Amino acid sequence: MTAEAGDGRRTNAQSLITLGSACLHGLRREDIPGLGAISALAEHLPDSSSDAALEQAAAEHYRVFGMNVFPYAGAFLDDSRLLGGHPAEEALVFYAQAGFVPATSAEGPDHLGHELMFAAQLVLDEADDLLGRFLQYHLLAWILPLHLAVRRQDSPFYTALTAAGVQQAARCLAKFAPQRPEPDYRFSAPPPDLLQNPETRLKDIAALLLTPVHSGIFLSRENIGDLGRLSRVPRGFGDRVQLLGNLLRAAAEYEALDGVIDLLKDQVSGWIGDYAAWEAHPQLGPGARFWKARAGSTLQLLEDMQAAVR
């Protein structure tokens, strides 16, 4: 390996490490210089000398990744919506092949921060075959919908951070593990055809909508709250499934279900458009097409549901 090639690997690996650390820990004072070196992030960084600004940044990290968008592969790829399932096990299998030990056990192995740092180690170790398999069949299978979910949380820094993660992962695949066969992302059974089941209830519809690998979208607590405010329908309390289920039931009781479905259709259509923008990307296109198809099925479900209640 030439010195120039080695410098390129170190530069790419350091970017992945910097991004991974920010995903795990938020904006720490000691990480701000490294984040500032990434041009897309520099304008969103707080004053590192201000304790108040750093406290606000910590609160924003918790709001985005602690309360709204869960940065775990399992949150997007597991049809049970539970963390620690098969995506976490898959991550551990990859890690074992390279002797990688996550820097902290406080977060699950499939946390985006750990996965970016693992990719960095593979880049440095020149483990390009394993890097290619990990990126194609695991990380790039879920990082795009994660970014699109974060973009919907009104957080400029974390939107830019996850966008940089998407771009850096794709760049490493293109640079260090090119010319691989296109992956097949049919890693989940098709979503259930709920409207054909006479036992289906609105809570079942809510559960499907909140299972990204089935619905193709991610709705956070704040997104559900926005649906309630826009429709003027109460959503009650509880976890996301309870919130959305309550919202759908209340909408049916108040004869507002048609309007809520319209709002949901607008959400899903937005996701479909976002995926379409990535379909031609050499590294991200396969995943974008998979997620777009799932969102398209959800849009059809909502249209059929709306026709049934009109």
PDB file of C-alpha atoms in Angstrom:
ATOM      1  CA  MET A   1       0.000   0.000   0.000  1.00  0.00           C
ATOM      2  CA  THR A   2       1.398   3.379  -0.974  1.00  0.00           C
ATOM      3  CA  ALA A   3       1.684   6.243   1.490  1.00  0.00           C
ATOM      4  CA  GLU A   4      -1.029   8.103  -0.410  1.00  0.00           C
ATOM      5  CA  ALA A   5      -3.375   5.115  -0.215  1.00  0.00           C
ATOM      6  CA  GLY A   6      -2.634   4.750   3.484  1.00  0.00           C
ATOM      7  CA  ASP A   7      -3.450   8.410   4.053  1.00  0.00           C
ATOM      8  CA  GLY A   8      -6.737   7.933   2.213  1.00  0.00           C
ATOM      9  CA  ARG A   9      -7.673   5.021   4.426  1.00  0.00           C
ATOM     10  CA  ARG A  10      -6.791   6.909   7.585  1.00  0.00           C
ATOM     11  CA  THR A  11      -8.802   9.948   6.469  1.00  0.00           C
ATOM     12  CA  ASN A  12     -11.883   7.868   5.673  1.00  0.00           C
ATOM     13  CA  ALA A  13     -11.553   5.862   8.876  1.00  0.00           C
ATOM     14  CA  GLN A  14     -11.185   8.979  11.006  1.00  0.00           C
ATOM     15  CA  SER A  15     -14.355  10.436   9.500  1.00  0.00           C
ATOM     16  CA  LEU A  16     -16.244   7.265  10.382  1.00  0.00           C
ATOM     17  CA  ILE A  17     -14.863   7.302  13.936  1.00  0.00           C
ATOM     18  CA  THR A  18     -15.784  10.956  14.403  1.00  0.00           C
ATOM     19  CA  LEU A  19     -19.317  10.414  13.110  1.00  0.00           C
ATOM     20  CA  GLY A  20     -19.746   7.264  15.180  1.00  0.00           C
ATOM     21  CA  SER A  21     -18.638   8.978  18.370  1.00  0.00           C
ATOM     22  CA  ALA A  22     -21.123  11.817  17.847  1.00  0.00           C
ATOM     23  CA  CYS A  23     -23.932   9.310  17.269  1.00  0.00           C
ATOM     24  CA  LEU A  24     -23.066   7.512  20.505  1.00  0.00           C
ATOM     25  CA  HIS A  25     -22.220  10.406  22.790  1.00  0.00           C
ATOM     26  CA  GLY A  26     -23.601  13.563  21.221  1.00  0.00           C
ATOM     27  CA  LEU A  27     -21.577  16.748  20.985  1.00  0.00           C
ATOM     28  CA  ARG A  28     -18.759  16.506  23.495  1.00  0.00           C
ATOM     29  CA  ARG A  29     -16.315  19.384  23.821  1.00  0.00           C
ATOM     30  CA  GLU A  30     -13.326  17.224  22.855  1.00  0.00           C
ATOM     31  CA  ASP A  31     -15.032  15.985  19.663  1.00  0.00           C
ATOM     32  CA  ILE A  32     -15.976  19.378  18.238  1.00  0.00           C
ATOM     33  CA  PRO A  33     -12.645  20.068  16.448  1.00  0.00           C
ATOM     34  CA  GLY A  34     -12.879  16.768  14.583  1.00  0.00           C
ATOM     35  CA  LEU A  35     -16.523  17.372  13.671  1.00  0.00           C
ATOM     36  CA  GLY A  36     -15.616  20.853  12.485  1.00  0.00           C
ATOM     37  CA  ALA A  37     -13.247  19.298   9.959  1.00  0.00           C
ATOM     38  CA  ILE A  38     -16.288  17.760   8.219  1.00  0.00           C
ATOM     39  CA  SER A  39     -17.558  20.662   6.142  1.00  0.00           C
ATOM     40  CA  ALA A  40     -21.225  19.627   6.188  1.00  0.00           C
ATOM     41  CA  LEU A  41     -21.246  19.715  10.003  1.00  0.00           C
ATOM     42  CA  ALA A  42     -19.180  22.815  10.757  1.00  0.00           C
ATOM     43  CA  GLU A  43     -22.030  25.323  10.489  1.00  0.00           C
ATOM     44  CA  HIS A  44     -24.182  23.393  12.972  1.00  0.00           C
ATOM     45  CA  LEU A  45     -21.659  23.109  15.814  1.00  0.00           C
ATOM     46  CA  PRO A  46     -22.089  24.989  19.112  1.00  0.00           C
ATOM     47  CA  ASP A  47     -19.492  27.191  20.756  1.00  0.00           C
ATOM     48  CA  SER A  48     -17.206  24.668  22.463  1.00  0.00           C
ATOM     49  CA  SER A  49     -16.343  27.198  25.174  1.00  0.00           C
ATOM     50  CA  SER A  50     -19.990  27.577  26.241  1.00  0.00           C
ATOM     51  CA  ASP A  51     -21.201  25.138  28.878  1.00  0.00           C
ATOM     52  CA  ALA A  52     -24.791  26.216  28.230  1.00  0.00           C
ATOM     53  CA  ALA A  53     -24.453  25.471  24.516  1.00  0.00           C
ATOM     54  CA  LEU A  54     -23.029  22.028  25.257  1.00  0.00           C
ATOM     55  CA  GLU A  55     -25.837  21.275  27.718  1.00  0.00           C
ATOM     56  CA  GLN A  56     -28.354  22.252  25.070  1.00  0.00           C
ATOM     57  CA  ALA A  57     -26.557  20.002  22.583  1.00  0.00           C
ATOM     58  CA  ALA A  58     -26.752  17.097  25.042  1.00  0.00           C
ATOM     59  CA  ALA A  59     -30.496  17.671  25.409  1.00  0.00           C
ATOM     60  CA  GLU A  60     -30.852  17.653  21.622  1.00  0.00           C
ATOM     61  CA  HIS A  61     -28.993  14.345  21.368  1.00  0.00           C
ATOM     62  CA  TYR A  62     -31.408  12.831  23.882  1.00  0.00           C
ATOM     63  CA  ARG A  63     -34.457  14.315  22.129  1.00  0.00           C
ATOM     64  CA  VAL A  64     -33.470  12.949  18.737  1.00  0.00           C
ATOM     65  CA  PHE A  65     -31.827   9.610  19.541  1.00  0.00           C
ATOM     66  CA  GLY A  66     -33.235   8.926  22.994  1.00  0.00           C
ATOM     67  CA  MET A  67     -36.889   9.869  22.549  1.00  0.00           C
ATOM     68  CA  ASN A  68     -37.711   9.887  18.863  1.00  0.00           C
ATOM     69  CA  VAL A  69     -35.511   8.021  16.379  1.00  0.00           C
ATOM     70  CA  PHE A  70     -33.823   4.923  17.762  1.00  0.00           C
ATOM     71  CA  PRO A  71     -30.431   4.572  16.005  1.00  0.00           C
ATOM     72  CA  TYR A  72     -30.332   0.779  16.017  1.00  0.00           C
ATOM     73  CA  ALA A  73     -30.488  -1.628  13.109  1.00  0.00           C
ATOM     74  CA  GLY A  74     -33.145  -3.585  15.011  1.00  0.00           C
ATOM     75  CA  ALA A  75     -35.458  -0.570  15.135  1.00  0.00           C
ATOM     76  CA  PHE A  76     -35.563  -0.597  11.332  1.00  0.00           C
ATOM     77  CA  LEU A  77     -34.926  -4.193  10.295  1.00  0.00           C
ATOM     78  CA  ASP A  78     -36.606  -6.333  12.967  1.00  0.00           C
ATOM     79  CA  ASP A  79     -40.291  -7.017  12.382  1.00  0.00           C
ATOM     80  CA  SER A  80     -40.853  -7.355  16.139  1.00  0.00           C
ATOM     81  CA  ARG A  81     -39.792  -3.703  16.687  1.00  0.00           C
ATOM     82  CA  LEU A  82     -37.703  -4.945  19.634  1.00  0.00           C
ATOM     83  CA  LEU A  83     -34.064  -4.024  20.098  1.00  0.00           C
ATOM     84  CA  GLY A  84     -31.524  -6.799  20.519  1.00  0.00           C
ATOM     85  CA  GLY A  85     -33.064  -9.132  17.933  1.00  0.00           C
ATOM     86  CA  HIS A  86     -31.556 -10.654  14.816  1.00  0.00           C
ATOM     87  CA  PRO A  87     -29.957  -7.409  13.504  1.00  0.00           C
ATOM     88  CA  ALA A  88     -27.989  -7.082  16.760  1.00  0.00           C
ATOM     89  CA  GLU A  89     -26.963 -10.739  16.526  1.00  0.00           C
ATOM     90  CA  GLU A  90     -25.893 -10.202  12.925  1.00  0.00           C
ATOM     91  CA  ALA A  91     -23.764  -7.224  13.958  1.00  0.00           C
ATOM     92  CA  LEU A  92     -22.044  -9.341  16.609  1.00  0.00           C
ATOM     93  CA  VAL A  93     -21.246 -12.016  14.020  1.00  0.00           C
ATOM     94  CA  PHE A  94     -19.562  -9.412  11.841  1.00  0.00           C
ATOM     95  CA  TYR A  95     -17.669  -7.992  14.832  1.00  0.00           C
ATOM     96  CA  ALA A  96     -16.392 -11.419  15.853  1.00  0.00           C
ATOM     97  CA  GLN A  97     -14.869 -11.954  12.416  1.00  0.00           C
ATOM     98  CA  ALA A  98     -12.638  -8.922  12.929  1.00  0.00           C
ATOM     99  CA  GLY A  99     -12.105  -9.100  16.686  1.00  0.00           C
ATOM    100  CA  PHE A 100     -13.965  -5.826  17.155  1.00  0.00           C
ATOM    101  CA  VAL A 101     -15.159  -4.894  20.636  1.00  0.00           C
ATOM    102  CA  PRO A 102     -17.529  -1.901  20.890  1.00  0.00           C
ATOM    103  CA  ALA A 103     -16.077   0.955  22.913  1.00  0.00           C
ATOM    104  CA  THR A 104     -19.015   0.913  25.328  1.00  0.00           C
ATOM    105  CA  SER A 105     -21.585  -1.696  26.283  1.00  0.00           C
ATOM    106  CA  ALA A 106     -24.064   1.000  27.307  1.00  0.00           C
ATOM    107  CA  GLU A 107     -25.597   0.856  23.810  1.00  0.00           C
ATOM    108  CA  GLY A 108     -26.559  -2.264  21.871  1.00  0.00           C
ATOM    109  CA  PRO A 109     -24.134  -3.705  19.321  1.00  0.00           C
ATOM    110  CA  ASP A 110     -26.314  -2.583  16.410  1.00  0.00           C
ATOM    111  CA  HIS A 111     -26.183   1.109  17.431  1.00  0.00           C
ATOM    112  CA  LEU A 112     -25.204   3.288  14.468  1.00  0.00           C
ATOM    113  CA  GLY A 113     -22.205   4.640  16.367  1.00  0.00           C
ATOM    114  CA  HIS A 114     -20.740   1.166  16.909  1.00  0.00           C
ATOM    115  CA  GLU A 115     -21.380   0.176  13.319  1.00  0.00           C
ATOM    116  CA  LEU A 116     -19.619   3.250  11.925  1.00  0.00           C
ATOM    117  CA  MET A 117     -16.629   2.621  14.194  1.00  0.00           C
ATOM    118  CA  PHE A 118     -16.518  -1.019  13.122  1.00  0.00           C
ATOM    119  CA  ALA A 119     -16.449   0.066   9.478  1.00  0.00           C
ATOM    120  CA  ALA A 120     -13.549   2.379  10.374  1.00  0.00           C
ATOM    121  CA  GLN A 121     -11.563  -0.538  11.806  1.00  0.00           C
ATOM    122  CA  LEU A 122     -12.151  -2.597   8.668  1.00  0.00           C
ATOM    123  CA  VAL A 123     -10.957   0.293   6.503  1.00  0.00           C
ATOM    124  CA  LEU A 124      -7.762   0.605   8.540  1.00  0.00           C
ATOM    125  CA  ASP A 125      -7.205  -3.165   8.608  1.00  0.00           C
ATOM    126  CA  GLU A 126      -7.684  -3.374   4.832  1.00  0.00           C
ATOM    127  CA  ALA A 127     -10.299  -6.058   5.478  1.00  0.00           C
ATOM    128  CA  ASP A 128     -12.052  -5.033   2.290  1.00  0.00           C
ATOM    129  CA  ASP A 129     -14.035  -8.214   1.654  1.00  0.00           C
ATOM    130  CA  LEU A 130     -15.545  -8.119   5.144  1.00  0.00           C
ATOM    131  CA  LEU A 131     -16.050  -4.359   4.825  1.00  0.00           C
ATOM    132  CA  GLY A 132     -17.962  -4.847   1.585  1.00  0.00           C
ATOM    133  CA  ARG A 133     -20.189  -7.561   3.047  1.00  0.00           C
ATOM    134  CA  PHE A 134     -20.870  -5.555   6.212  1.00  0.00           C
ATOM    135  CA  LEU A 135     -21.731  -2.377   4.357  1.00  0.00           C
ATOM    136  CA  GLN A 136     -23.813  -3.959   1.597  1.00  0.00           C
ATOM    137  CA  TYR A 137     -25.751  -6.503   3.585  1.00  0.00           C
ATOM    138  CA  HIS A 138     -26.068  -4.742   6.927  1.00  0.00           C
ATOM    139  CA  LEU A 139     -25.295  -1.045   7.417  1.00  0.00           C
ATOM    140  CA  LEU A 140     -26.505   0.208   4.041  1.00  0.00           C
ATOM    141  CA  ALA A 141     -29.694  -1.790   4.522  1.00  0.00           C
ATOM    142  CA  TRP A 142     -30.932   0.629   7.192  1.00  0.00           C
ATOM    143  CA  ILE A 143     -28.848   3.798   7.418  1.00  0.00           C
ATOM    144  CA  LEU A 144     -30.823   5.603   4.675  1.00  0.00           C
ATOM    145  CA  PRO A 145     -34.262   5.308   6.347  1.00  0.00           C
ATOM    146  CA  LEU A 146     -32.607   6.246   9.640  1.00  0.00           C
ATOM    147  CA  HIS A 147     -31.315   9.454   8.068  1.00  0.00           C
ATOM    148  CA  LEU A 148     -34.705  10.223   6.520  1.00  0.00           C
ATOM    149  CA  ALA A 149     -36.362   9.674   9.908  1.00  0.00           C
ATOM    150  CA  VAL A 150     -33.911  12.049  11.615  1.00  0.00           C
ATOM    151  CA  ARG A 151     -34.497  14.632   8.884  1.00  0.00           C
ATOM    152  CA  ARG A 152     -38.140  14.714   9.976  1.00  0.00           C
ATOM    153  CA  GLN A 153     -37.246  15.686  13.578  1.00  0.00           C
ATOM    154  CA  ASP A 154     -36.278  19.319  12.890  1.00  0.00           C
ATOM    155  CA  SER A 155     -32.672  18.850  14.021  1.00  0.00           C
ATOM    156  CA  PRO A 156     -30.188  20.469  11.603  1.00  0.00           C
ATOM    157  CA  PHE A 157     -27.077  18.995  13.255  1.00  0.00           C
ATOM    158  CA  TYR A 158     -28.284  15.392  13.467  1.00  0.00           C
ATOM    159  CA  THR A 159     -29.769  15.615   9.985  1.00  0.00           C
ATOM    160  CA  ALA A 160     -26.349  16.672   8.701  1.00  0.00           C
ATOM    161  CA  LEU A 161     -24.617  14.061  10.876  1.00  0.00           C
ATOM    162  CA  THR A 162     -26.674  11.130   9.587  1.00  0.00           C
ATOM    163  CA  ALA A 163     -26.415  12.415   6.008  1.00  0.00           C
ATOM    164  CA  ALA A 164     -22.642  12.416   6.412  1.00  0.00           C
ATOM    165  CA  GLY A 165     -22.825   8.866   7.760  1.00  0.00           C
ATOM    166  CA  VAL A 166     -24.818   7.725   4.731  1.00  0.00           C
ATOM    167  CA  GLN A 167     -22.406   9.381   2.327  1.00  0.00           C
ATOM    168  CA  GLN A 168     -19.260   8.156   4.080  1.00  0.00           C
ATOM    169  CA  ALA A 169     -20.474   4.552   4.259  1.00  0.00           C
ATOM    170  CA  ALA A 170     -21.357   4.601   0.558  1.00  0.00           C
ATOM    171  CA  ARG A 171     -18.025   6.229  -0.266  1.00  0.00           C
ATOM    172  CA  CYS A 172     -16.088   3.536   1.570  1.00  0.00           C
ATOM    173  CA  LEU A 173     -17.989   0.794  -0.225  1.00  0.00           C
ATOM    174  CA  ALA A 174     -17.244   2.401  -3.598  1.00  0.00           C
ATOM    175  CA  LYS A 175     -13.584   3.072  -2.784  1.00  0.00           C
ATOM    176  CA  PHE A 176     -12.470  -0.001  -0.887  1.00  0.00           C
ATOM    177  CA  ALA A 177     -14.877  -2.784  -1.916  1.00  0.00           C
ATOM    178  CA  PRO A 178     -16.129  -1.943  -5.416  1.00  0.00           C
ATOM    179  CA  GLN A 179     -17.622  -4.150  -8.109  1.00  0.00           C
ATOM    180  CA  ARG A 180     -19.598  -6.331  -5.758  1.00  0.00           C
ATOM    181  CA  PRO A 181     -22.826  -8.012  -6.916  1.00  0.00           C
ATOM    182  CA  GLU A 182     -25.938  -6.022  -6.138  1.00  0.00           C
ATOM    183  CA  PRO A 183     -27.388  -7.161  -2.796  1.00  0.00           C
ATOM    184  CA  ASP A 184     -30.856  -8.596  -2.415  1.00  0.00           C
ATOM    185  CA  TYR A 185     -32.558  -6.753   0.455  1.00  0.00           C
ATOM    186  CA  ARG A 186     -35.564  -9.063   0.714  1.00  0.00           C
ATOM    187  CA  PHE A 187     -34.552  -9.866   4.284  1.00  0.00           C
ATOM    188  CA  SER A 188     -38.087  -9.694   5.659  1.00  0.00           C
ATOM    189  CA  ALA A 189     -41.333 -11.431   4.858  1.00  0.00           C
ATOM    190  CA  PRO A 190     -43.888  -9.209   3.111  1.00  0.00           C
ATOM    191  CA  PRO A 191     -46.075  -7.182   5.475  1.00  0.00           C
ATOM    192  CA  PRO A 192     -49.313  -8.886   6.507  1.00  0.00           C
ATOM    193  CA  ASP A 193     -52.409  -8.121   4.441  1.00  0.00           C
ATOM    194  CA  LEU A 194     -54.331  -6.701   7.368  1.00  0.00           C
ATOM    195  CA  LEU A 195     -57.415  -5.578   5.492  1.00  0.00           C
ATOM    196  CA  GLN A 196     -58.137  -9.143   4.406  1.00  0.00           C
ATOM    197  CA  ASN A 197     -58.343 -10.259   8.032  1.00  0.00           C
ATOM    198  CA  PRO A 198     -61.742  -9.593   9.644  1.00  0.00           C
ATOM    199  CA  GLU A 199     -60.065  -9.630  13.071  1.00  0.00           C
ATOM    200  CA  THR A 200     -57.845  -6.629  12.218  1.00  0.00           C
ATOM    201  CA  ARG A 201     -58.252  -3.662  14.547  1.00  0.00           C
ATOM    202  CA  LEU A 202     -56.952  -0.109  14.335  1.00  0.00           C
ATOM    203  CA  LYS A 203     -54.206  -0.983  16.814  1.00  0.00           C
ATOM    204  CA  ASP A 204     -52.969  -3.582  14.300  1.00  0.00           C
ATOM    205  CA  ILE A 205     -52.813  -0.907  11.613  1.00  0.00           C
ATOM    206  CA  ALA A 206     -50.872   1.297  14.031  1.00  0.00           C
ATOM    207  CA  ALA A 207     -48.423  -1.512  14.793  1.00  0.00           C
ATOM    208  CA  LEU A 208     -47.751  -2.112  11.100  1.00  0.00           C
ATOM    209  CA  LEU A 209     -47.213   1.593  10.413  1.00  0.00           C
ATOM    210  CA  LEU A 210     -44.676   1.682  13.259  1.00  0.00           C
ATOM    211  CA  THR A 211     -42.718  -1.334  11.987  1.00  0.00           C
ATOM    212  CA  PRO A 212     -40.344   0.225   9.445  1.00  0.00           C
ATOM    213  CA  VAL A 213     -39.331  -3.014   7.737  1.00  0.00           C
ATOM    214  CA  HIS A 214     -43.023  -3.544   6.927  1.00  0.00           C
ATOM    215  CA  SER A 215     -44.216   0.032   6.381  1.00  0.00           C
ATOM    216  CA  GLY A 216     -41.099   1.576   4.818  1.00  0.00           C
ATOM    217  CA  ILE A 217     -41.423   4.617   7.098  1.00  0.00           C
ATOM    218  CA  PHE A 218     -40.553   5.664  10.641  1.00  0.00           C
ATOM    219  CA  LEU A 219     -42.945   7.711  12.769  1.00  0.00           C
ATOM    220  CA  SER A 220     -41.485   9.166  15.959  1.00  0.00           C
ATOM    221  CA  ARG A 221     -43.365  10.318  19.043  1.00  0.00           C
ATOM    222  CA  GLU A 222     -43.120  13.892  17.790  1.00  0.00           C
ATOM    223  CA  ASN A 223     -44.356  12.893  14.339  1.00  0.00           C
ATOM    224  CA  ILE A 224     -47.404  11.226  15.908  1.00  0.00           C
ATOM    225  CA  GLY A 225     -47.936  14.317  18.055  1.00  0.00           C
ATOM    226  CA  ASP A 226     -47.910  16.441  14.896  1.00  0.00           C
ATOM    227  CA  LEU A 227     -50.577  14.209  13.366  1.00  0.00           C
ATOM    228  CA  GLY A 228     -52.739  14.742  16.446  1.00  0.00           C
ATOM    229  CA  ARG A 229     -52.300  18.514  16.381  1.00  0.00           C
ATOM    230  CA  LEU A 230     -52.980  18.824  12.668  1.00  0.00           C
ATOM    231  CA  SER A 231     -56.103  16.679  12.861  1.00  0.00           C
ATOM    232  CA  ARG A 232     -57.190  18.075  16.257  1.00  0.00           C
ATOM    233  CA  VAL A 233     -57.682  14.536  17.488  1.00  0.00           C
ATOM    234  CA  PRO A 234     -56.438  13.438  20.954  1.00  0.00           C
ATOM    235  CA  ARG A 235     -53.731  10.770  21.063  1.00  0.00           C
ATOM    236  CA  GLY A 236     -53.550  10.071  24.808  1.00  0.00           C
ATOM    237  CA  PHE A 237     -50.436   8.652  26.433  1.00  0.00           C
ATOM    238  CA  GLY A 238     -48.198   5.619  26.181  1.00  0.00           C
ATOM    239  CA  ASP A 239     -45.632   4.210  23.793  1.00  0.00           C
ATOM    240  CA  ARG A 240     -45.739   4.925  20.066  1.00  0.00           C
ATOM    241  CA  VAL A 241     -48.087   2.039  19.249  1.00  0.00           C
ATOM    242  CA  GLN A 242     -50.492   3.184  21.957  1.00  0.00           C
ATOM    243  CA  LEU A 243     -50.245   6.814  20.804  1.00  0.00           C
ATOM    244  CA  LEU A 244     -50.962   6.042  17.175  1.00  0.00           C
ATOM    245  CA  GLY A 245     -53.614   3.449  18.042  1.00  0.00           C
ATOM    246  CA  ASN A 246     -55.331   5.975  20.321  1.00  0.00           C
ATOM    247  CA  LEU A 247     -55.176   8.579  17.582  1.00  0.00           C
ATOM    248  CA  LEU A 248     -56.772   6.271  15.005  1.00  0.00           C
ATOM    249  CA  ARG A 249     -59.511   5.144  17.415  1.00  0.00           C
ATOM    250  CA  ALA A 250     -60.296   8.701  18.486  1.00  0.00           C
ATOM    251  CA  ALA A 251     -60.367   9.799  14.853  1.00  0.00           C
ATOM    252  CA  ALA A 252     -62.896   7.051  14.091  1.00  0.00           C
ATOM    253  CA  GLU A 253     -65.040   8.110  17.054  1.00  0.00           C
ATOM    254  CA  TYR A 254     -64.949  11.775  16.010  1.00  0.00           C
ATOM    255  CA  GLU A 255     -65.588  10.932  12.337  1.00  0.00           C
ATOM    256  CA  ALA A 256     -62.150  12.327  11.518  1.00  0.00           C
ATOM    257  CA  LEU A 257     -60.490   9.114  10.328  1.00  0.00           C
ATOM    258  CA  ASP A 258     -60.608  10.129   6.677  1.00  0.00           C
ATOM    259  CA  GLY A 259     -58.606  13.279   7.460  1.00  0.00           C
ATOM    260  CA  VAL A 260     -56.041  11.412   9.573  1.00  0.00           C
ATOM    261  CA  ILE A 261     -55.542   8.908   6.778  1.00  0.00           C
ATOM    262  CA  ASP A 262     -54.971  11.815   4.394  1.00  0.00           C
ATOM    263  CA  LEU A 263     -52.230  13.096   6.714  1.00  0.00           C
ATOM    264  CA  LEU A 264     -50.664   9.638   6.878  1.00  0.00           C
ATOM    265  CA  LYS A 265     -50.795   9.331   3.100  1.00  0.00           C
ATOM    266  CA  ASP A 266     -48.970  12.649   2.808  1.00  0.00           C
ATOM    267  CA  GLN A 267     -46.290  11.313   5.159  1.00  0.00           C
ATOM    268  CA  VAL A 268     -45.871   8.079   3.207  1.00  0.00           C
ATOM    269  CA  SER A 269     -45.817   9.878  -0.140  1.00  0.00           C
ATOM    270  CA  GLY A 270     -43.004  12.048   1.175  1.00  0.00           C
ATOM    271  CA  TRP A 271     -40.998   8.969   2.096  1.00  0.00           C
ATOM    272  CA  ILE A 272     -41.597   7.442  -1.339  1.00  0.00           C
ATOM    273  CA  GLY A 273     -40.308  10.609  -2.981  1.00  0.00           C
ATOM    274  CA  ASP A 274     -37.223  10.627  -0.771  1.00  0.00           C
ATOM    275  CA  TYR A 275     -36.393   7.018  -1.626  1.00  0.00           C
ATOM    276  CA  ALA A 276     -36.916   7.703  -5.324  1.00  0.00           C
ATOM    277  CA  ALA A 277     -34.237  10.390  -5.148  1.00  0.00           C
ATOM    278  CA  TRP A 278     -31.683   7.710  -4.152  1.00  0.00           C
ATOM    279  CA  GLU A 279     -32.711   4.913  -6.535  1.00  0.00           C
ATOM    280  CA  ALA A 280     -30.007   5.682  -9.092  1.00  0.00           C
ATOM    281  CA  HIS A 281     -27.194   5.824  -6.505  1.00  0.00           C
ATOM    282  CA  PRO A 282     -24.754   2.957  -7.197  1.00  0.00           C
ATOM    283  CA  GLN A 283     -24.329   1.942  -3.562  1.00  0.00           C
ATOM    284  CA  LEU A 284     -27.606   3.088  -1.999  1.00  0.00           C
ATOM    285  CA  GLY A 285     -29.979   2.305  -4.850  1.00  0.00           C
ATOM    286  CA  PRO A 286     -30.751  -1.316  -3.870  1.00  0.00           C
ATOM    287  CA  GLY A 287     -31.795  -0.297  -0.365  1.00  0.00           C
ATOM    288  CA  ALA A 288     -33.749   2.706  -1.638  1.00  0.00           C
ATOM    289  CA  ARG A 289     -35.725   0.485  -3.997  1.00  0.00           C
ATOM    290  CA  PHE A 290     -36.520  -2.004  -1.237  1.00  0.00           C
ATOM    291  CA  TRP A 291     -37.752   0.702   1.151  1.00  0.00           C
ATOM    292  CA  LYS A 292     -39.660   2.519  -1.587  1.00  0.00           C
ATOM    293  CA  ALA A 293     -41.540  -0.695  -2.410  1.00  0.00           C
ATOM    294  CA  ARG A 294     -42.473  -1.196   1.243  1.00  0.00           C
ATOM    295  CA  ALA A 295     -43.683   2.412   1.515  1.00  0.00           C
ATOM    296  CA  GLY A 296     -45.657   1.930  -1.702  1.00  0.00           C
ATOM    297  CA  SER A 297     -47.456  -1.045  -0.127  1.00  0.00           C
ATOM    298  CA  THR A 298     -48.272   1.112   2.895  1.00  0.00           C
ATOM    299  CA  LEU A 299     -49.699   3.843   0.699  1.00  0.00           C
ATOM    300  CA  GLN A 300     -51.938   1.263  -0.974  1.00  0.00           C
ATOM    301  CA  LEU A 301     -53.035  -0.031   2.434  1.00  0.00           C
ATOM    302  CA  LEU A 302     -54.028   3.484   3.495  1.00  0.00           C
ATOM    303  CA  GLU A 303     -55.890   4.099   0.255  1.00  0.00           C
ATOM    304  CA  ASP A 304     -57.810   0.819   0.637  1.00  0.00           C
ATOM    305  CA  MET A 305     -58.531   1.639   4.259  1.00  0.00           C
ATOM    306  CA  GLN A 306     -59.784   5.079   3.324  1.00  0.00           C
ATOM    307  CA  ALA A 307     -62.052   3.668   0.616  1.00  0.00           C
ATOM    308  CA  ALA A 308     -63.548   1.287   3.178  1.00  0.00           C
ATOM    309  CA  VAL A 309     -64.449   4.055   5.643  1.00  0.00           C
ATOM    310  CA  ARG A 310     -65.878   6.532   3.133  1.00  0.00           C
TER     311      ARG A 310
END
